[in-house]
XYZ file of N, CA, C and O in Angstrom:
672
model
N 50.787 24.690 6.786
C 51.093 25.618 7.856
C 49.810 25.962 8.598
O 48.881 26.498 8.017
N 49.791 25.678 9.869
C 48.604 25.917 10.665
C 48.294 27.395 10.830
O 47.147 27.767 11.028
N 49.287 28.240 10.743
C 49.068 29.660 10.982
C 48.404 30.378 9.813
O 48.003 31.521 9.927
N 48.269 29.687 8.692
C 47.647 30.330 7.533
C 46.140 30.349 7.703
O 45.520 29.347 8.008
N 45.553 31.490 7.497
C 44.109 31.611 7.563
C 43.493 30.984 6.322
O 44.130 30.911 5.267
N 42.267 30.564 6.430
C 41.617 29.914 5.295
C 41.553 30.850 4.086
O 41.665 30.401 2.948
N 41.386 32.138 4.298
C 41.352 33.093 3.181
C 42.675 33.145 2.459
O 42.724 33.157 1.228
N 43.775 33.144 3.210
C 45.098 33.154 2.593
C 45.306 31.896 1.770
O 45.842 31.956 0.669
N 44.891 30.764 2.295
C 45.018 29.504 1.558
C 44.237 29.575 0.259
O 44.719 29.185 -0.801
N 43.019 30.080 0.341
C 42.158 30.186 -0.839
C 42.802 31.078 -1.900
O 42.837 30.718 -3.082
N 43.328 32.210 -1.485
C 43.921 33.138 -2.450
C 45.203 32.584 -3.050
O 45.462 32.740 -4.244
N 46.020 31.915 -2.225
C 47.240 31.320 -2.771
C 46.906 30.185 -3.731
O 47.557 30.033 -4.768
N 45.897 29.399 -3.424
C 45.500 28.323 -4.345
C 45.030 28.913 -5.674
O 45.308 28.359 -6.740
N 44.339 30.030 -5.622
C 43.914 30.703 -6.854
C 45.135 31.189 -7.632
O 45.199 31.045 -8.860
N 46.117 31.734 -6.928
C 47.361 32.159 -7.594
C 48.033 30.964 -8.257
O 48.525 31.065 -9.394
N 48.033 29.813 -7.577
C 48.623 28.606 -8.172
C 47.861 28.176 -9.428
O 48.462 27.672 -10.371
N 46.568 28.383 -9.459
C 45.813 28.015 -10.670
C 46.239 28.882 -11.853
O 46.307 28.405 -12.987
N 46.570 30.136 -11.596
C 47.055 31.008 -12.674
C 48.490 30.663 -13.058
O 48.872 30.794 -14.225
N 49.278 30.205 -12.101
C 50.633 29.745 -12.427
C 50.556 28.516 -13.333
O 51.309 28.399 -14.310
N 49.628 27.622 -13.029
C 49.427 26.439 -13.864
C 48.982 26.848 -15.271
O 49.450 26.303 -16.273
N 48.119 27.839 -15.348
C 47.670 28.354 -16.646
C 48.851 28.943 -17.426
O 48.960 28.739 -18.634
N 49.723 29.644 -16.731
C 50.920 30.187 -17.381
C 51.764 29.053 -17.949
O 52.219 29.121 -19.100
N 51.975 28.006 -17.161
C 52.750 26.855 -17.608
C 52.135 26.237 -18.864
O 52.843 25.921 -19.826
N 50.832 26.088 -18.883
C 50.137 25.530 -20.042
C 50.281 26.407 -21.284
O 50.174 25.929 -22.406
N 50.548 27.694 -21.065
C 50.738 28.640 -22.168
C 52.215 28.911 -22.442
O 52.558 29.932 -23.043
N 53.076 28.000 -21.986
C 54.522 28.066 -22.211
C 55.162 29.329 -21.646
O 56.102 29.884 -22.206
N 54.645 29.749 -20.497
C 55.196 30.892 -19.772
C 55.835 30.380 -18.481
O 55.461 29.322 -17.975
N 56.763 31.150 -17.935
C 57.289 30.824 -16.610
C 56.079 30.800 -15.674
O 55.295 31.753 -15.645
N 55.879 29.694 -14.948
C 54.653 29.519 -14.174
C 54.587 30.349 -12.892
O 54.920 29.880 -11.799
N 54.165 31.584 -13.058
C 53.949 32.472 -11.926
C 52.526 33.015 -12.043
O 52.130 33.507 -13.092
N 51.786 32.877 -10.948
C 50.435 33.421 -10.877
C 50.349 34.413 -9.742
O 51.066 34.301 -8.741
N 49.470 35.400 -9.899
C 49.384 36.481 -8.930
C 47.925 36.910 -8.752
O 47.160 36.947 -9.720
N 47.569 37.231 -7.530
C 46.224 37.694 -7.184
C 46.381 38.966 -6.353
O 47.182 38.998 -5.418
N 45.610 39.996 -6.685
C 45.548 41.194 -5.847
C 44.187 41.173 -5.157
O 43.148 41.095 -5.821
N 44.202 41.229 -3.833
C 42.991 41.184 -3.033
C 42.787 42.551 -2.383
O 43.725 43.135 -1.836
N 41.543 43.027 -2.447
C 41.169 44.331 -1.876
C 39.950 44.106 -0.984
O 38.921 43.618 -1.460
N 40.082 44.404 0.281
C 39.007 44.184 1.259
C 38.473 42.749 1.192
O 37.273 42.519 1.135
N 39.392 41.810 1.170
C 39.109 40.374 1.201
C 38.354 39.860 -0.028
O 37.751 38.794 0.018
N 38.403 40.604 -1.121
C 37.802 40.194 -2.394
C 38.866 40.261 -3.476
O 39.693 41.184 -3.485
N 38.841 39.311 -4.402
C 39.797 39.337 -5.513
C 39.494 40.566 -6.370
O 38.374 40.738 -6.850
N 40.489 41.410 -6.520
C 40.348 42.613 -7.346
C 40.798 42.324 -8.773
O 40.070 42.602 -9.730
N 42.000 41.778 -8.920
C 42.530 41.419 -10.239
C 43.385 40.171 -10.116
O 43.858 39.835 -9.040
N 43.577 39.503 -11.235
C 44.428 38.315 -11.298
C 45.377 38.476 -12.472
O 45.102 39.231 -13.411
N 46.478 37.763 -12.406
C 47.423 37.821 -13.517
C 48.335 36.616 -13.510
O 48.425 35.883 -12.523
N 48.974 36.437 -14.617
C 49.972 35.391 -14.778
C 51.041 35.959 -15.690
O 50.829 36.978 -16.351
N 52.181 35.303 -15.739
C 53.227 35.771 -16.639
C 52.725 35.755 -18.079
O 52.040 34.819 -18.501
N 53.078 36.805 -18.822
C 52.698 36.940 -20.231
C 53.894 37.363 -21.077
O 53.737 37.950 -22.138
N 55.092 37.074 -20.596
C 56.320 37.510 -21.248
C 56.456 36.925 -22.647
O 56.701 37.651 -23.620
N 56.327 35.620 -22.777
C 56.503 34.982 -24.084
C 55.367 35.345 -25.035
O 55.595 35.624 -26.207
N 54.164 35.323 -24.526
C 52.987 35.642 -25.326
C 53.078 37.054 -25.910
O 52.794 37.277 -27.084
N 53.473 38.005 -25.097
C 53.532 39.405 -25.524
C 54.881 39.790 -26.125
O 54.997 40.845 -26.733
N 55.880 38.930 -25.915
C 57.256 39.226 -26.319
C 57.745 40.531 -25.670
O 58.432 41.341 -26.278
N 57.342 40.680 -24.407
C 57.685 41.860 -23.622
C 58.195 41.365 -22.271
O 57.427 40.826 -21.472
N 59.469 41.565 -22.011
C 60.115 41.029 -20.808
C 59.566 41.606 -19.508
O 59.825 41.065 -18.435
N 58.781 42.670 -19.560
C 58.237 43.264 -18.336
C 56.854 42.734 -17.970
O 56.297 43.141 -16.957
N 56.310 41.833 -18.736
C 54.937 41.359 -18.488
C 54.896 40.228 -17.471
O 54.313 39.180 -17.696
N 55.507 40.479 -16.318
C 55.446 39.534 -15.200
C 54.051 39.590 -14.604
O 53.330 40.587 -14.744
N 53.668 38.545 -13.890
C 52.323 38.448 -13.324
C 51.972 39.671 -12.473
O 50.863 40.210 -12.571
N 52.913 40.127 -11.658
C 52.652 41.279 -10.795
C 52.420 42.547 -11.611
O 51.538 43.348 -11.287
N 53.203 42.731 -12.668
C 53.061 43.930 -13.496
C 51.734 43.903 -14.265
O 51.101 44.949 -14.447
N 51.319 42.714 -14.673
C 50.008 42.572 -15.323
C 48.913 43.008 -14.355
O 48.008 43.775 -14.716
N 49.007 42.551 -13.111
C 48.019 42.938 -12.104
C 48.040 44.442 -11.831
O 46.985 45.071 -11.702
N 49.220 45.006 -11.734
C 49.334 46.455 -11.504
C 48.619 47.215 -12.619
O 47.849 48.150 -12.354
N 48.845 46.820 -13.856
C 48.173 47.480 -14.981
C 46.657 47.337 -14.895
O 45.915 48.287 -15.164
N 46.190 46.146 -14.510
C 44.744 45.929 -14.369
C 44.152 46.851 -13.296
O 43.059 47.390 -13.475
N 44.864 47.034 -12.193
C 44.373 47.915 -11.131
C 44.311 49.352 -11.623
O 43.321 50.054 -11.386
N 45.358 49.795 -12.316
C 45.330 51.161 -12.857
C 44.146 51.349 -13.796
O 43.443 52.368 -13.724
N 43.900 50.384 -14.661
C 42.771 50.471 -15.597
C 41.439 50.466 -14.850
O 40.524 51.227 -15.187
N 41.322 49.627 -13.831
C 40.109 49.553 -13.018
C 39.850 50.911 -12.334
O 38.725 51.407 -12.336
N 40.890 51.463 -11.746
C 40.747 52.747 -11.053
C 40.367 53.863 -12.020
O 39.501 54.689 -11.709
N 40.992 53.870 -13.171
C 40.685 54.892 -14.173
C 39.235 54.768 -14.637
O 38.506 55.762 -14.698
N 38.799 53.549 -14.924
C 37.426 53.320 -15.401
C 36.383 53.664 -14.347
O 35.269 54.075 -14.686
N 36.748 53.498 -13.068
C 35.799 53.746 -11.979
C 36.068 55.043 -11.222
O 35.489 55.264 -10.157
N 36.980 55.852 -11.754
C 37.330 57.146 -11.159
C 37.707 57.011 -9.681
O 37.221 57.730 -8.816
N 38.596 56.055 -9.430
C 39.081 55.812 -8.078
C 40.533 56.252 -7.964
O 41.262 56.242 -8.952
N 40.950 56.596 -6.779
C 42.334 56.983 -6.508
C 43.161 55.702 -6.374
O 43.015 54.963 -5.392
N 44.021 55.447 -7.333
C 44.798 54.205 -7.322
C 45.711 54.126 -6.102
O 45.953 53.030 -5.579
N 46.198 55.245 -5.611
C 47.048 55.238 -4.423
C 46.320 54.687 -3.214
O 46.885 53.908 -2.434
N 45.068 55.065 -3.068
C 44.256 54.574 -1.954
C 44.001 53.079 -2.120
O 44.119 52.308 -1.166
N 43.682 52.666 -3.324
C 43.398 51.250 -3.586
C 44.657 50.418 -3.321
O 44.605 49.429 -2.573
N 45.790 50.809 -3.923
C 47.022 50.027 -3.741
C 47.407 49.907 -2.270
O 47.913 48.867 -1.845
N 47.179 50.932 -1.473
C 47.570 50.886 -0.064
C 46.797 49.832 0.726
O 47.217 49.446 1.814
N 45.700 49.348 0.165
C 44.893 48.319 0.827
C 44.978 46.958 0.131
O 44.306 46.013 0.525
N 45.786 46.870 -0.924
C 45.905 45.631 -1.690
C 46.831 44.649 -0.981
O 47.906 45.008 -0.514
N 46.376 43.405 -0.940
C 47.175 42.289 -0.432
C 47.515 41.432 -1.651
O 46.627 41.027 -2.393
N 48.800 41.196 -1.866
C 49.287 40.476 -3.036
C 49.615 39.038 -2.651
O 50.293 38.808 -1.649
N 49.158 38.102 -3.464
C 49.498 36.688 -3.337
C 50.135 36.270 -4.647
O 49.521 36.407 -5.709
N 51.362 35.786 -4.590
C 52.092 35.416 -5.795
C 52.872 34.132 -5.525
O 53.381 33.931 -4.423
N 52.946 33.271 -6.521
C 53.516 31.938 -6.311
C 55.032 31.924 -6.170
O 55.584 30.979 -5.609
N 55.710 32.947 -6.672
C 57.167 33.033 -6.588
C 57.527 34.419 -6.056
O 56.878 35.413 -6.408
N 58.543 34.490 -5.236
C 59.023 35.776 -4.721
C 59.162 36.768 -5.869
O 59.775 36.461 -6.895
N 58.588 37.964 -5.733
C 58.718 38.953 -6.804
C 60.177 39.271 -7.117
O 61.013 39.361 -6.214
N 60.463 39.423 -8.400
C 61.807 39.802 -8.826
C 62.088 41.235 -8.361
O 61.202 41.919 -7.844
N 63.279 41.681 -8.564
C 63.663 43.028 -8.140
C 62.761 44.082 -8.778
O 62.290 44.999 -8.098
N 62.469 43.946 -10.076
C 61.605 44.911 -10.772
C 60.214 44.941 -10.149
O 59.686 46.015 -9.839
N 59.613 43.764 -9.971
C 58.251 43.693 -9.445
C 58.189 44.120 -7.989
O 57.252 44.811 -7.575
N 59.188 43.713 -7.197
C 59.233 44.122 -5.794
C 59.303 45.644 -5.697
O 58.568 46.257 -4.917
N 60.150 46.254 -6.500
C 60.270 47.715 -6.476
C 58.942 48.373 -6.848
O 58.525 49.353 -6.216
N 58.273 47.846 -7.838
C 56.980 48.408 -8.254
C 55.949 48.257 -7.133
O 55.255 49.224 -6.778
N 55.851 47.064 -6.553
C 54.866 46.823 -5.491
C 55.130 47.688 -4.270
O 54.205 48.282 -3.707
N 56.389 47.797 -3.868
C 56.712 48.577 -2.673
C 56.560 50.072 -2.942
O 56.151 50.816 -2.054
N 56.862 50.507 -4.140
C 56.675 51.922 -4.494
C 55.199 52.303 -4.506
O 54.842 53.449 -4.240
N 54.348 51.334 -4.816
C 52.900 51.565 -4.795
C 52.319 51.410 -3.397
O 51.124 51.620 -3.187
N 53.160 51.031 -2.444
C 52.765 50.882 -1.039
C 51.677 49.848 -0.816
O 50.755 50.064 -0.017
N 51.777 48.698 -1.530
C 50.796 47.655 -1.258
C 50.888 47.255 0.203
O 51.946 47.396 0.829
N 49.793 46.763 0.728
C 49.718 46.428 2.158
C 50.626 45.252 2.509
O 51.363 45.311 3.495
N 50.559 44.180 1.711
C 51.409 43.024 1.990
C 51.627 42.199 0.731
O 50.868 42.305 -0.234
N 52.689 41.399 0.777
C 53.019 40.467 -0.305
C 53.280 39.113 0.342
O 54.142 38.990 1.216
N 52.528 38.103 -0.100
C 52.725 36.733 0.345
C 53.144 35.923 -0.869
O 52.466 35.973 -1.900
N 54.276 35.205 -0.774
C 54.757 34.451 -1.932
C 55.067 33.012 -1.570
O 55.201 32.661 -0.407
N 55.182 32.190 -2.620
C 55.516 30.776 -2.463
C 57.003 30.587 -2.255
O 57.539 30.833 -1.172
N 57.711 30.198 -3.314
C 59.144 29.922 -3.183
C 59.986 31.174 -3.391
O 59.545 32.150 -3.992
N 61.205 31.101 -2.884
C 62.168 32.179 -3.101
C 62.625 32.177 -4.550
O 62.582 31.158 -5.230
N 63.087 33.327 -4.992
C 63.598 33.504 -6.344
C 65.101 33.753 -6.212
O 65.543 34.891 -6.068
N 65.867 32.659 -6.239
C 67.307 32.739 -5.978
C 68.102 33.455 -7.058
O 69.269 33.779 -6.843
N 67.507 33.693 -8.201
C 68.229 34.369 -9.287
C 67.894 35.859 -9.389
O 68.746 36.665 -9.736
N 66.629 36.209 -9.121
C 66.199 37.586 -9.354
C 65.380 38.177 -8.208
O 64.776 39.228 -8.353
N 65.300 37.503 -7.074
C 64.396 37.883 -5.997
C 64.644 39.236 -5.380
O 65.773 39.609 -5.086
N 63.543 39.951 -5.166
C 63.592 41.274 -4.570
C 63.812 41.269 -3.079
O 63.868 42.332 -2.451
N 63.947 40.102 -2.480
C 64.365 39.970 -1.078
C 65.627 39.124 -1.014
O 66.575 39.466 -0.317
N 65.631 38.047 -1.773
C 66.717 37.073 -1.723
C 68.003 37.588 -2.357
O 69.080 37.433 -1.788
N 67.916 38.196 -3.530
C 69.109 38.658 -4.256
C 69.490 40.084 -3.855
O 70.657 40.388 -3.654
N 68.489 40.929 -3.756
C 68.706 42.330 -3.401
C 67.522 42.764 -2.559
O 66.375 42.630 -2.988
N 67.767 43.275 -1.375
C 66.686 43.613 -0.460
C 66.054 44.955 -0.837
O 66.420 46.003 -0.318
N 65.096 44.878 -1.747
C 64.412 46.075 -2.246
C 63.643 46.765 -1.120
O 63.640 47.997 -1.030
N 63.012 45.994 -0.254
C 62.223 46.563 0.844
C 63.088 47.445 1.742
O 62.682 48.536 2.129
N 64.288 46.964 2.033
C 65.198 47.744 2.876
C 65.610 49.030 2.164
O 65.643 50.101 2.756
N 65.933 48.916 0.887
C 66.379 50.073 0.111
C 65.280 51.138 0.004
O 65.535 52.329 0.136
N 64.036 50.682 -0.225
C 62.924 51.619 -0.407
C 62.246 51.992 0.914
O 61.325 52.793 0.922
N 62.713 51.385 2.001
C 62.147 51.665 3.330
C 60.624 51.484 3.336
O 59.883 52.319 3.827
N 60.174 50.363 2.774
C 58.753 50.099 2.663
C 58.151 49.634 3.979
O 58.858 49.079 4.830
N 56.861 49.862 4.131
C 56.129 49.334 5.271
C 55.326 48.102 4.859
O 54.576 47.548 5.665
N 55.476 47.680 3.614
C 54.781 46.500 3.112
C 55.210 45.278 3.914
O 56.404 45.062 4.143
N 54.246 44.488 4.335
C 54.521 43.243 5.049
C 54.855 42.180 4.010
O 54.130 42.012 3.028
N 55.949 41.451 4.232
C 56.407 40.451 3.269
C 56.466 39.100 3.973
O 57.126 38.962 5.011
N 55.755 38.111 3.403
C 55.740 36.751 3.961
C 56.045 35.775 2.833
O 55.463 35.876 1.757
N 56.926 34.850 3.077
C 57.264 33.878 2.049
C 57.246 32.458 2.553
O 57.200 32.215 3.750
N 57.258 31.534 1.619
C 57.374 30.127 1.958
C 56.093 29.332 1.892
O 56.084 28.157 2.253
N 54.976 29.931 1.433
C 53.734 29.177 1.351
C 53.803 28.188 0.200
O 53.939 28.582 -0.946
N 53.753 26.929 0.486
C 53.841 25.845 -0.486
C 55.004 26.060 -1.457
O 54.869 25.958 -2.673
N 56.153 26.349 -0.880
C 57.352 26.622 -1.677
C 57.700 25.451 -2.594
O 58.086 25.661 -3.752
N 57.560 24.228 -2.102
C 57.897 23.054 -2.918
C 56.976 22.951 -4.137
O 57.431 22.635 -5.239
N 55.695 23.238 -3.948
C 54.737 23.202 -5.058
C 55.110 24.239 -6.116
O 55.097 23.967 -7.313
N 55.480 25.405 -5.660
C 55.888 26.473 -6.559
C 57.158 26.099 -7.314
O 57.265 26.287 -8.528
N 58.115 25.542 -6.594
C 59.380 25.134 -7.205
C 59.152 24.016 -8.222
O 59.783 24.001 -9.287
N 58.245 23.102 -7.928
C 57.939 22.014 -8.873
C 57.400 22.562 -10.192
O 57.762 22.070 -11.264
N 56.556 23.568 -10.123
C 56.041 24.189 -11.357
C 57.179 24.814 -12.164
O 57.234 24.674 -13.387
N 58.088 25.494 -11.472
C 59.229 26.102 -12.158
C 60.102 25.035 -12.810
O 60.543 25.184 -13.953
N 60.336 23.937 -12.088
C 61.159 22.847 -12.640
C 60.514 22.250 -13.879
O 61.211 21.929 -14.849
N 59.192 22.106 -13.874
C 58.493 21.581 -15.056
C 58.739 22.483 -16.262
O 58.979 22.013 -17.362
N 58.669 23.783 -16.039
C 58.873 24.723 -17.141
C 60.305 24.639 -17.665
O 60.523 24.547 -18.866
N 61.277 24.665 -16.776
C 62.666 24.713 -17.207
C 63.189 23.381 -17.732
O 64.217 23.354 -18.395
N 62.472 22.282 -17.489
C 62.841 21.003 -18.094
C 62.541 21.007 -19.585
O 63.213 20.355 -20.360
N 61.512 21.735 -19.973
C 61.140 21.827 -21.382
C 61.988 22.875 -22.070
O 62.903 23.460 -21.505
N 61.680 23.114 -23.312
C 62.377 24.165 -24.046
C 61.419 25.311 -24.271
O 60.210 25.115 -24.388
N 61.947 26.481 -24.335
C 61.145 27.671 -24.551
C 61.129 27.966 -26.054
O 62.126 28.431 -26.597
N 59.997 27.739 -26.720
C 59.944 27.969 -28.160
C 60.066 29.438 -28.536
O 60.337 29.774 -29.685
N 59.915 30.327 -27.565
C 59.995 31.762 -27.839
C 61.370 32.352 -27.540
O 61.595 33.530 -27.737
N 62.277 31.516 -27.054
C 63.623 31.995 -26.735
C 64.386 32.274 -28.025
O 64.217 31.584 -29.031
N 65.223 33.306 -28.020
C 66.020 33.592 -29.218
C 67.010 32.464 -29.471
O 67.384 31.739 -28.546
N 67.436 32.303 -30.718
C 68.407 31.244 -31.009
C 69.714 31.466 -30.250
O 70.086 32.605 -29.975
N 70.344 30.380 -29.901
C 71.605 30.441 -29.174
C 72.667 31.128 -30.038
O 72.754 30.887 -31.242
N 73.500 31.934 -29.398
C 74.580 32.624 -30.115
C 75.915 31.966 -29.853
O 76.941 32.487 -30.245
N 75.892 30.815 -29.186
C 77.143 30.135 -28.909
C 77.686 29.521 -30.186
O 76.946 29.148 -31.087
N 78.987 29.459 -30.261
C 79.623 28.877 -31.446
C 80.279 27.572 -31.059
O 80.744 27.401 -29.947
N 80.306 26.662 -32.005
C 80.943 25.363 -31.771
C 82.412 25.456 -32.126
O 82.797 26.078 -33.118
N 83.230 24.829 -31.275
C 84.657 24.775 -31.569
C 84.899 23.586 -32.474
O 84.341 22.518 -32.288
N 85.742 23.786 -33.484
C 86.082 22.696 -34.388
C 87.457 22.186 -34.182
O 88.312 22.748 -33.644
């Protein structure tokens, strides 16, 4: 896309590197970068399987890192979040979208749509919360989707055993 600035490309490529790292760690391959004043503030990737905590999505990991950073540096997290630009490889789910918009992040740029859980595609969280966050999607959507397909082709060793019964 010609309209993408070189900085946006750089940050999205960094997010993709964390998505790849998630895939290598048997996690759903989602990577996320929070940028503050054109500098990477925090990075994250999905940690759901590793932590056995369904809320450890890449965006939530980043949110926690920002809170910890602000606390350690005695900064107002509200001020910081209002200037944060989020780059994430997959459209934030409803939970993550609600968290990001409630924190009033400046913008969210994502790769592919999330047709099952997307905070824009499935349920328009931005409209419901009346956010002013700028939302842009579609950056290297095919690349993002390919990573997801690689993950879902394999088996998740951390998934609970199937409860389905066989008919005899």
